[in-house]
Amino acid sequence: MRIWTPPLESMPEDVMFPLAWEEMMCRRVGEGEPPIMHIWRHPYALTIGMRDRRLPRAPQAMDKLRREGCSVAVRVSGGAAVPLDEGVVNVSIILPNPGRKLELHGDFERMVSLIAGAASPWTSESRAGEIEGAFCPGDYDVSVNGRKFCGIAQRRQTKAYILTAFVIVDGSGEERRRLAREFYDEASGVLQPGEAYPEVKEGSMGSLDELAGVPSAEAYMSSLVEWMVERAGASVLTSAPQLPMDELDRLSAELRKRYDRD
């Protein structure tokens, strides 16, 4: 397992770029390259699910955020709206799957163990299970004292797949919850929360800073790397795997055209 952690200052403004990067790396892992873990952050973005994109006023809500300087993209991995900023750590593990086996629960449980293990220097109270009222809800929400700080999703290609998680480390969970709720309030039109989109409730989200005293996103990222090096024999890359920029640009445009539509 290789680990690549790009510097925050090197992250392109368009949040679709790291998503396209992972899609391309997934193809390469499926073709025989070693597995890779991608740990990254973005200064200010909102990624949404395909169901979110189909809400009646989603285009208007997305445009409003973009005018405010927020990068918006539809996530290939599914799920629902997730606000990103420099206090949110994104963790993706790209693995081969030549036999095309589906081990959804086992994969998610291993990701929970990683996320909770990296938080273990500060807390042993991480728990998995859906948190009612959280944004991007799922059976494998990771929480402390009933407040969610992490969500997990999966994206499968023909011969490889991506396990991906967001981890709220720095700052206010409530501020991120409010941004997600504002997006849904604008995007939903006359629809009511429930089946069409998640009902994002106050008090459902927290950061690891608030819940466990994790001092910074950088500290949590270091713990993630240490966990993978010690327990999985991972190696840390000092430079990014070489991918052709023109192909990445084309893939970013292709993903946006394919998923960011009515």
PDB file of C-alpha atoms in Angstrom:
ATOM      1  CA  MET A   1       0.000   0.000   0.000  1.00  0.00           C
ATOM      2  CA  ARG A   2       1.277   3.430  -1.002  1.00  0.00           C
ATOM      3  CA  ILE A   3       0.164   6.668   0.685  1.00  0.00           C
ATOM      4  CA  TRP A   4      -0.065   9.988  -1.131  1.00  0.00           C
ATOM      5  CA  THR A   5      -0.923  13.168   0.789  1.00  0.00           C
ATOM      6  CA  PRO A   6      -0.886  16.232  -1.484  1.00  0.00           C
ATOM      7  CA  PRO A   7      -0.219  19.587   0.224  1.00  0.00           C
ATOM      8  CA  LEU A   8      -3.373  21.644   0.785  1.00  0.00           C
ATOM      9  CA  GLU A   9      -1.867  24.585  -1.080  1.00  0.00           C
ATOM     10  CA  SER A  10      -1.410  22.431  -4.196  1.00  0.00           C
ATOM     11  CA  MET A  11      -5.098  21.485  -4.405  1.00  0.00           C
ATOM     12  CA  PRO A  12      -6.811  22.869  -7.550  1.00  0.00           C
ATOM     13  CA  GLU A  13      -9.796  25.134  -6.996  1.00  0.00           C
ATOM     14  CA  ASP A  14     -12.136  22.677  -8.743  1.00  0.00           C
ATOM     15  CA  VAL A  15     -13.001  19.900  -6.279  1.00  0.00           C
ATOM     16  CA  MET A  16     -13.746  17.607  -9.213  1.00  0.00           C
ATOM     17  CA  PHE A  17      -9.975  17.289  -9.779  1.00  0.00           C
ATOM     18  CA  PRO A  18      -9.197  15.046  -6.750  1.00  0.00           C
ATOM     19  CA  LEU A  19     -12.279  12.965  -7.562  1.00  0.00           C
ATOM     20  CA  ALA A  20     -11.073  12.513 -11.147  1.00  0.00           C
ATOM     21  CA  TRP A  21      -7.570  11.733  -9.859  1.00  0.00           C
ATOM     22  CA  GLU A  22      -9.005   8.870  -7.804  1.00  0.00           C
ATOM     23  CA  GLU A  23     -11.034   7.582 -10.753  1.00  0.00           C
ATOM     24  CA  MET A  24      -7.894   7.451 -12.887  1.00  0.00           C
ATOM     25  CA  MET A  25      -5.825   5.838 -10.115  1.00  0.00           C
ATOM     26  CA  CYS A  26      -8.588   3.261  -9.653  1.00  0.00           C
ATOM     27  CA  ARG A  27      -8.267   2.325 -13.311  1.00  0.00           C
ATOM     28  CA  ARG A  28      -4.497   1.957 -12.895  1.00  0.00           C
ATOM     29  CA  VAL A  29      -4.831  -0.178  -9.781  1.00  0.00           C
ATOM     30  CA  GLY A  30      -7.279  -2.343 -11.711  1.00  0.00           C
ATOM     31  CA  GLU A  31      -4.593  -2.720 -14.386  1.00  0.00           C
ATOM     32  CA  GLY A  32      -1.977  -3.902 -11.883  1.00  0.00           C
ATOM     33  CA  GLU A  33      -0.499  -0.911 -10.073  1.00  0.00           C
ATOM     34  CA  PRO A  34      -0.158  -1.284  -6.267  1.00  0.00           C
ATOM     35  CA  PRO A  35      -3.021  -0.118  -4.034  1.00  0.00           C
ATOM     36  CA  ILE A  36      -2.880   3.474  -2.844  1.00  0.00           C
ATOM     37  CA  MET A  37      -4.310   5.583  -0.037  1.00  0.00           C
ATOM     38  CA  HIS A  38      -5.135   9.189  -0.920  1.00  0.00           C
ATOM     39  CA  ILE A  39      -5.395  11.659   1.998  1.00  0.00           C
ATOM     40  CA  TRP A  40      -6.433  15.158   0.924  1.00  0.00           C
ATOM     41  CA  ARG A  41      -8.187  18.360   1.878  1.00  0.00           C
ATOM     42  CA  HIS A  42      -9.861  21.184  -0.058  1.00  0.00           C
ATOM     43  CA  PRO A  43     -10.085  24.845   0.987  1.00  0.00           C
ATOM     44  CA  TYR A  44     -13.837  25.274   0.369  1.00  0.00           C
ATOM     45  CA  ALA A  45     -16.199  22.940  -1.465  1.00  0.00           C
ATOM     46  CA  LEU A  46     -19.471  21.044  -1.376  1.00  0.00           C
ATOM     47  CA  THR A  47     -19.756  17.588  -2.889  1.00  0.00           C
ATOM     48  CA  ILE A  48     -23.267  16.262  -3.417  1.00  0.00           C
ATOM     49  CA  GLY A  49     -24.882  12.969  -4.394  1.00  0.00           C
ATOM     50  CA  MET A  50     -26.714  12.222  -7.616  1.00  0.00           C
ATOM     51  CA  ARG A  51     -30.066  12.232  -5.813  1.00  0.00           C
ATOM     52  CA  ASP A  52     -29.231  15.706  -4.494  1.00  0.00           C
ATOM     53  CA  ARG A  53     -28.529  16.846  -8.053  1.00  0.00           C
ATOM     54  CA  ARG A  54     -32.056  15.831  -9.072  1.00  0.00           C
ATOM     55  CA  LEU A  55     -33.748  18.074  -6.485  1.00  0.00           C
ATOM     56  CA  PRO A  56     -35.982  20.692  -8.147  1.00  0.00           C
ATOM     57  CA  ARG A  57     -33.778  23.712  -7.476  1.00  0.00           C
ATOM     58  CA  ALA A  58     -30.378  22.019  -7.256  1.00  0.00           C
ATOM     59  CA  PRO A  59     -28.887  24.017 -10.190  1.00  0.00           C
ATOM     60  CA  GLN A  60     -29.859  27.295  -8.519  1.00  0.00           C
ATOM     61  CA  ALA A  61     -28.477  26.146  -5.141  1.00  0.00           C
ATOM     62  CA  MET A  62     -25.212  25.057  -6.757  1.00  0.00           C
ATOM     63  CA  ASP A  63     -24.871  28.320  -8.675  1.00  0.00           C
ATOM     64  CA  LYS A  64     -25.476  30.330  -5.498  1.00  0.00           C
ATOM     65  CA  LEU A  65     -22.631  28.515  -3.732  1.00  0.00           C
ATOM     66  CA  ARG A  66     -20.326  28.959  -6.717  1.00  0.00           C
ATOM     67  CA  ARG A  67     -20.977  32.705  -6.735  1.00  0.00           C
ATOM     68  CA  GLU A  68     -19.877  32.682  -3.088  1.00  0.00           C
ATOM     69  CA  GLY A  69     -16.562  31.045  -4.033  1.00  0.00           C
ATOM     70  CA  CYS A  70     -17.490  27.461  -3.151  1.00  0.00           C
ATOM     71  CA  SER A  71     -16.470  24.696  -5.564  1.00  0.00           C
ATOM     72  CA  VAL A  72     -19.379  22.268  -6.127  1.00  0.00           C
ATOM     73  CA  ALA A  73     -19.285  18.802  -7.686  1.00  0.00           C
ATOM     74  CA  VAL A  74     -21.452  15.691  -7.901  1.00  0.00           C
ATOM     75  CA  ARG A  75     -19.650  12.754  -6.247  1.00  0.00           C
ATOM     76  CA  VAL A  76     -19.293   9.580  -8.270  1.00  0.00           C
ATOM     77  CA  SER A  77     -19.317   7.477  -5.079  1.00  0.00           C
ATOM     78  CA  GLY A  78     -22.875   8.451  -4.209  1.00  0.00           C
ATOM     79  CA  GLY A  79     -24.125   9.542  -0.814  1.00  0.00           C
ATOM     80  CA  ALA A  80     -25.430  13.024  -0.074  1.00  0.00           C
ATOM     81  CA  ALA A  81     -24.162  16.566   0.480  1.00  0.00           C
ATOM     82  CA  VAL A  82     -20.836  16.972   2.328  1.00  0.00           C
ATOM     83  CA  PRO A  83     -19.230  20.383   2.993  1.00  0.00           C
ATOM     84  CA  LEU A  84     -15.435  20.382   2.697  1.00  0.00           C
ATOM     85  CA  ASP A  85     -12.821  22.816   3.983  1.00  0.00           C
ATOM     86  CA  GLU A  86      -9.303  22.654   5.358  1.00  0.00           C
ATOM     87  CA  GLY A  87     -10.566  21.107   8.624  1.00  0.00           C
ATOM     88  CA  VAL A  88     -12.149  18.127   6.822  1.00  0.00           C
ATOM     89  CA  VAL A  89      -9.820  15.242   5.944  1.00  0.00           C
ATOM     90  CA  ASN A  90     -10.774  13.046   2.983  1.00  0.00           C
ATOM     91  CA  VAL A  91      -9.443   9.481   3.045  1.00  0.00           C
ATOM     92  CA  SER A  92      -9.670   7.156   0.046  1.00  0.00           C
ATOM     93  CA  ILE A  93      -8.233   3.661  -0.248  1.00  0.00           C
ATOM     94  CA  ILE A  94      -8.013   2.320  -3.803  1.00  0.00           C
ATOM     95  CA  LEU A  95      -7.850  -1.477  -3.994  1.00  0.00           C
ATOM     96  CA  PRO A  96      -7.798  -4.097  -6.764  1.00  0.00           C
ATOM     97  CA  ASN A  97     -10.787  -6.373  -7.242  1.00  0.00           C
ATOM     98  CA  PRO A  98      -9.943  -8.775 -10.097  1.00  0.00           C
ATOM     99  CA  GLY A  99     -12.568 -11.304  -9.000  1.00  0.00           C
ATOM    100  CA  ARG A 100     -15.275  -8.634  -8.787  1.00  0.00           C
ATOM    101  CA  LYS A 101     -16.301  -9.819  -5.339  1.00  0.00           C
ATOM    102  CA  LEU A 102     -18.678  -7.697  -3.276  1.00  0.00           C
ATOM    103  CA  GLU A 103     -17.717  -7.514   0.424  1.00  0.00           C
ATOM    104  CA  LEU A 104     -19.468  -4.274   1.272  1.00  0.00           C
ATOM    105  CA  HIS A 105     -19.900  -4.772   5.014  1.00  0.00           C
ATOM    106  CA  GLY A 106     -16.409  -6.125   5.584  1.00  0.00           C
ATOM    107  CA  ASP A 107     -14.837  -3.263   3.634  1.00  0.00           C
ATOM    108  CA  PHE A 108     -16.835  -0.652   5.531  1.00  0.00           C
ATOM    109  CA  GLU A 109     -15.967  -2.253   8.867  1.00  0.00           C
ATOM    110  CA  ARG A 110     -12.265  -2.141   7.994  1.00  0.00           C
ATOM    111  CA  MET A 111     -12.589   1.535   7.093  1.00  0.00           C
ATOM    112  CA  VAL A 112     -14.340   2.212  10.405  1.00  0.00           C
ATOM    113  CA  SER A 113     -11.453   0.486  12.188  1.00  0.00           C
ATOM    114  CA  LEU A 114      -8.953   2.709  10.383  1.00  0.00           C
ATOM    115  CA  ILE A 115     -10.844   5.950  11.077  1.00  0.00           C
ATOM    116  CA  ALA A 116     -11.409   5.038  14.736  1.00  0.00           C
ATOM    117  CA  GLY A 117      -7.867   3.704  15.129  1.00  0.00           C
ATOM    118  CA  ALA A 118      -6.358   6.949  13.893  1.00  0.00           C
ATOM    119  CA  ALA A 119      -8.487   8.785  16.491  1.00  0.00           C
ATOM    120  CA  SER A 120      -7.488   6.382  19.294  1.00  0.00           C
ATOM    121  CA  PRO A 121      -4.647   8.558  20.674  1.00  0.00           C
ATOM    122  CA  TRP A 122      -7.411  10.975  21.727  1.00  0.00           C
ATOM    123  CA  THR A 123     -10.541   8.839  22.192  1.00  0.00           C
ATOM    124  CA  SER A 124     -11.659   5.226  22.463  1.00  0.00           C
ATOM    125  CA  GLU A 125     -15.331   6.190  22.120  1.00  0.00           C
ATOM    126  CA  SER A 126     -15.695   6.074  18.309  1.00  0.00           C
ATOM    127  CA  ARG A 127     -18.778   4.091  17.305  1.00  0.00           C
ATOM    128  CA  ALA A 128     -20.305   2.997  13.979  1.00  0.00           C
ATOM    129  CA  GLY A 129     -24.013   3.281  13.174  1.00  0.00           C
ATOM    130  CA  GLU A 130     -26.349   5.754  11.503  1.00  0.00           C
ATOM    131  CA  ILE A 131     -26.815   9.058  13.319  1.00  0.00           C
ATOM    132  CA  GLU A 132     -30.314  10.439  12.854  1.00  0.00           C
ATOM    133  CA  GLY A 133     -30.309  13.954  11.472  1.00  0.00           C
ATOM    134  CA  ALA A 134     -26.695  13.908  10.265  1.00  0.00           C
ATOM    135  CA  PHE A 135     -25.772  14.962   6.755  1.00  0.00           C
ATOM    136  CA  CYS A 136     -24.823  12.200   4.308  1.00  0.00           C
ATOM    137  CA  PRO A 137     -26.353   9.546   6.618  1.00  0.00           C
ATOM    138  CA  GLY A 138     -25.425   5.870   6.425  1.00  0.00           C
ATOM    139  CA  ASP A 139     -25.176   2.640   8.401  1.00  0.00           C
ATOM    140  CA  TYR A 140     -21.444   3.233   8.859  1.00  0.00           C
ATOM    141  CA  ASP A 141     -21.495   6.777  10.200  1.00  0.00           C
ATOM    142  CA  VAL A 142     -18.689   7.112  12.749  1.00  0.00           C
ATOM    143  CA  SER A 143     -19.531   9.123  15.846  1.00  0.00           C
ATOM    144  CA  VAL A 144     -18.495  10.040  19.378  1.00  0.00           C
ATOM    145  CA  ASN A 145     -21.197  10.551  22.007  1.00  0.00           C
ATOM    146  CA  GLY A 146     -23.940  10.430  19.382  1.00  0.00           C
ATOM    147  CA  ARG A 147     -22.495  13.109  17.098  1.00  0.00           C
ATOM    148  CA  LYS A 148     -21.202  12.135  13.678  1.00  0.00           C
ATOM    149  CA  PHE A 149     -17.723  13.137  12.547  1.00  0.00           C
ATOM    150  CA  CYS A 150     -17.190  10.725   9.649  1.00  0.00           C
ATOM    151  CA  GLY A 151     -19.112   9.192   6.759  1.00  0.00           C
ATOM    152  CA  ILE A 152     -18.037   6.335   4.476  1.00  0.00           C
ATOM    153  CA  ALA A 153     -18.914   5.493   0.865  1.00  0.00           C
ATOM    154  CA  GLN A 154     -17.702   3.211  -1.894  1.00  0.00           C
ATOM    155  CA  ARG A 155     -17.144   3.463  -5.647  1.00  0.00           C
ATOM    156  CA  ARG A 156     -16.620   0.346  -7.819  1.00  0.00           C
ATOM    157  CA  GLN A 157     -15.028   0.011 -11.229  1.00  0.00           C
ATOM    158  CA  THR A 158     -14.629  -3.201 -13.219  1.00  0.00           C
ATOM    159  CA  LYS A 159     -11.361  -4.413 -11.650  1.00  0.00           C
ATOM    160  CA  ALA A 160     -10.815  -2.085  -8.686  1.00  0.00           C
ATOM    161  CA  TYR A 161     -12.737   0.000  -6.168  1.00  0.00           C
ATOM    162  CA  ILE A 162     -12.443   3.002  -3.874  1.00  0.00           C
ATOM    163  CA  LEU A 163     -13.365   3.121  -0.197  1.00  0.00           C
ATOM    164  CA  THR A 164     -13.729   6.759   0.738  1.00  0.00           C
ATOM    165  CA  ALA A 165     -14.461   8.722   3.902  1.00  0.00           C
ATOM    166  CA  PHE A 166     -14.712  12.311   5.064  1.00  0.00           C
ATOM    167  CA  VAL A 167     -13.518  13.080   8.596  1.00  0.00           C
ATOM    168  CA  ILE A 168     -14.425  16.378  10.274  1.00  0.00           C
ATOM    169  CA  VAL A 169     -11.403  17.186  12.433  1.00  0.00           C
ATOM    170  CA  ASP A 170     -11.030  20.956  12.973  1.00  0.00           C
ATOM    171  CA  GLY A 171     -13.659  23.579  13.718  1.00  0.00           C
ATOM    172  CA  SER A 172     -17.408  23.373  14.179  1.00  0.00           C
ATOM    173  CA  GLY A 173     -19.564  20.427  13.188  1.00  0.00           C
ATOM    174  CA  GLU A 174     -22.598  22.693  13.514  1.00  0.00           C
ATOM    175  CA  GLU A 175     -21.247  25.147  10.925  1.00  0.00           C
ATOM    176  CA  ARG A 176     -20.812  22.320   8.399  1.00  0.00           C
ATOM    177  CA  ARG A 177     -24.306  21.029   9.235  1.00  0.00           C
ATOM    178  CA  ARG A 178     -25.743  24.494   8.655  1.00  0.00           C
ATOM    179  CA  LEU A 179     -24.112  24.746   5.210  1.00  0.00           C
ATOM    180  CA  ALA A 180     -25.549  21.366   4.185  1.00  0.00           C
ATOM    181  CA  ARG A 181     -28.983  22.361   5.499  1.00  0.00           C
ATOM    182  CA  GLU A 182     -28.864  25.674   3.604  1.00  0.00           C
ATOM    183  CA  PHE A 183     -28.090  23.808   0.394  1.00  0.00           C
ATOM    184  CA  TYR A 184     -31.097  21.518   0.903  1.00  0.00           C
ATOM    185  CA  ASP A 185     -33.381  24.407   1.861  1.00  0.00           C
ATOM    186  CA  GLU A 186     -32.509  26.086  -1.438  1.00  0.00           C
ATOM    187  CA  ALA A 187     -32.373  22.946  -3.614  1.00  0.00           C
ATOM    188  CA  SER A 188     -35.479  21.138  -2.376  1.00  0.00           C
ATOM    189  CA  GLY A 189     -38.134  23.514  -3.698  1.00  0.00           C
ATOM    190  CA  VAL A 190     -41.527  22.276  -2.489  1.00  0.00           C
ATOM    191  CA  LEU A 191     -40.216  18.840  -1.437  1.00  0.00           C
ATOM    192  CA  GLN A 192     -40.042  17.898   2.220  1.00  0.00           C
ATOM    193  CA  PRO A 193     -37.089  16.186   3.950  1.00  0.00           C
ATOM    194  CA  GLY A 194     -37.250  12.425   4.244  1.00  0.00           C
ATOM    195  CA  GLU A 195     -37.182  10.285   1.150  1.00  0.00           C
ATOM    196  CA  ALA A 196     -36.130  13.030  -1.277  1.00  0.00           C
ATOM    197  CA  TYR A 197     -33.234  14.322   0.821  1.00  0.00           C
ATOM    198  CA  PRO A 198     -31.872  13.965   4.371  1.00  0.00           C
ATOM    199  CA  GLU A 199     -33.401  16.001   7.195  1.00  0.00           C
ATOM    200  CA  VAL A 200     -30.249  17.595   8.596  1.00  0.00           C
ATOM    201  CA  LYS A 201     -30.843  18.392  12.265  1.00  0.00           C
ATOM    202  CA  GLU A 202     -29.084  20.580  14.781  1.00  0.00           C
ATOM    203  CA  GLY A 203     -26.841  18.722  17.223  1.00  0.00           C
ATOM    204  CA  SER A 204     -26.114  15.778  14.917  1.00  0.00           C
ATOM    205  CA  MET A 205     -22.587  16.676  13.767  1.00  0.00           C
ATOM    206  CA  GLY A 206     -19.320  17.339  15.553  1.00  0.00           C
ATOM    207  CA  SER A 207     -15.620  17.656  14.833  1.00  0.00           C
ATOM    208  CA  LEU A 208     -12.925  15.526  16.444  1.00  0.00           C
ATOM    209  CA  ASP A 209     -11.620  18.749  17.950  1.00  0.00           C
ATOM    210  CA  GLU A 210     -14.963  19.304  19.708  1.00  0.00           C
ATOM    211  CA  LEU A 211     -15.630  15.646  20.545  1.00  0.00           C
ATOM    212  CA  ALA A 212     -12.186  14.355  21.485  1.00  0.00           C
ATOM    213  CA  GLY A 213      -9.698  17.207  21.602  1.00  0.00           C
ATOM    214  CA  VAL A 214      -7.831  16.257  18.407  1.00  0.00           C
ATOM    215  CA  PRO A 215      -5.577  19.316  18.010  1.00  0.00           C
ATOM    216  CA  SER A 216      -5.530  19.709  14.223  1.00  0.00           C
ATOM    217  CA  ALA A 217      -6.272  18.120  10.867  1.00  0.00           C
ATOM    218  CA  GLU A 218      -2.528  17.670  10.420  1.00  0.00           C
ATOM    219  CA  ALA A 219      -2.289  15.716  13.678  1.00  0.00           C
ATOM    220  CA  TYR A 220      -5.077  13.374  12.616  1.00  0.00           C
ATOM    221  CA  MET A 221      -3.529  12.899   9.169  1.00  0.00           C
ATOM    222  CA  SER A 222      -0.206  11.989  10.793  1.00  0.00           C
ATOM    223  CA  SER A 223      -2.011   9.440  12.952  1.00  0.00           C
ATOM    224  CA  LEU A 224      -3.684   7.947   9.873  1.00  0.00           C
ATOM    225  CA  VAL A 225      -0.327   7.550   8.151  1.00  0.00           C
ATOM    226  CA  GLU A 226       1.281   6.065  11.257  1.00  0.00           C
ATOM    227  CA  TRP A 227      -1.580   3.562  11.622  1.00  0.00           C
ATOM    228  CA  MET A 228      -1.199   2.407   8.010  1.00  0.00           C
ATOM    229  CA  VAL A 229       2.599   2.194   8.163  1.00  0.00           C
ATOM    230  CA  GLU A 230       2.614   0.186  11.401  1.00  0.00           C
ATOM    231  CA  ARG A 231      -0.342  -2.114  10.716  1.00  0.00           C
ATOM    232  CA  ALA A 232      -0.428  -2.432   6.928  1.00  0.00           C
ATOM    233  CA  GLY A 233       3.226  -1.960   6.038  1.00  0.00           C
ATOM    234  CA  ALA A 234       2.350   1.063   3.911  1.00  0.00           C
ATOM    235  CA  SER A 235       4.989   3.320   2.384  1.00  0.00           C
ATOM    236  CA  VAL A 236       4.697   7.098   2.103  1.00  0.00           C
ATOM    237  CA  LEU A 237       5.246   8.621  -1.341  1.00  0.00           C
ATOM    238  CA  THR A 238       7.340  11.778  -1.543  1.00  0.00           C
ATOM    239  CA  SER A 239       5.892  12.734  -4.931  1.00  0.00           C
ATOM    240  CA  ALA A 240       2.596  12.067  -6.658  1.00  0.00           C
ATOM    241  CA  PRO A 241       2.161   9.152  -9.064  1.00  0.00           C
ATOM    242  CA  GLN A 242       2.637  10.499 -12.559  1.00  0.00           C
ATOM    243  CA  LEU A 243      -0.672  10.961 -14.340  1.00  0.00           C
ATOM    244  CA  PRO A 244      -1.036  12.883 -17.619  1.00  0.00           C
ATOM    245  CA  MET A 245      -2.629  16.250 -16.872  1.00  0.00           C
ATOM    246  CA  ASP A 246      -4.445  16.410 -20.199  1.00  0.00           C
ATOM    247  CA  GLU A 247      -6.155  13.085 -19.453  1.00  0.00           C
ATOM    248  CA  LEU A 248      -7.058  14.258 -15.952  1.00  0.00           C
ATOM    249  CA  ASP A 249      -8.564  17.439 -17.360  1.00  0.00           C
ATOM    250  CA  ARG A 250     -10.573  15.435 -19.895  1.00  0.00           C
ATOM    251  CA  LEU A 251     -11.769  13.022 -17.208  1.00  0.00           C
ATOM    252  CA  SER A 252     -12.791  15.893 -14.912  1.00  0.00           C
ATOM    253  CA  ALA A 253     -14.854  17.393 -17.746  1.00  0.00           C
ATOM    254  CA  GLU A 254     -16.319  13.975 -18.599  1.00  0.00           C
ATOM    255  CA  LEU A 255     -17.364  13.299 -14.991  1.00  0.00           C
ATOM    256  CA  ARG A 256     -18.937  16.713 -14.673  1.00  0.00           C
ATOM    257  CA  LYS A 257     -20.857  16.241 -17.934  1.00  0.00           C
ATOM    258  CA  ARG A 258     -21.976  12.718 -16.945  1.00  0.00           C
ATOM    259  CA  TYR A 259     -23.060  13.385 -13.360  1.00  0.00           C
ATOM    260  CA  ASP A 260     -23.674  17.112 -13.053  1.00  0.00           C
ATOM    261  CA  ARG A 261     -26.852  17.152 -15.113  1.00  0.00           C
ATOM    262  CA  ASP A 262     -30.612  17.120 -14.621  1.00  0.00           C
TER     263      ASP A 262
END
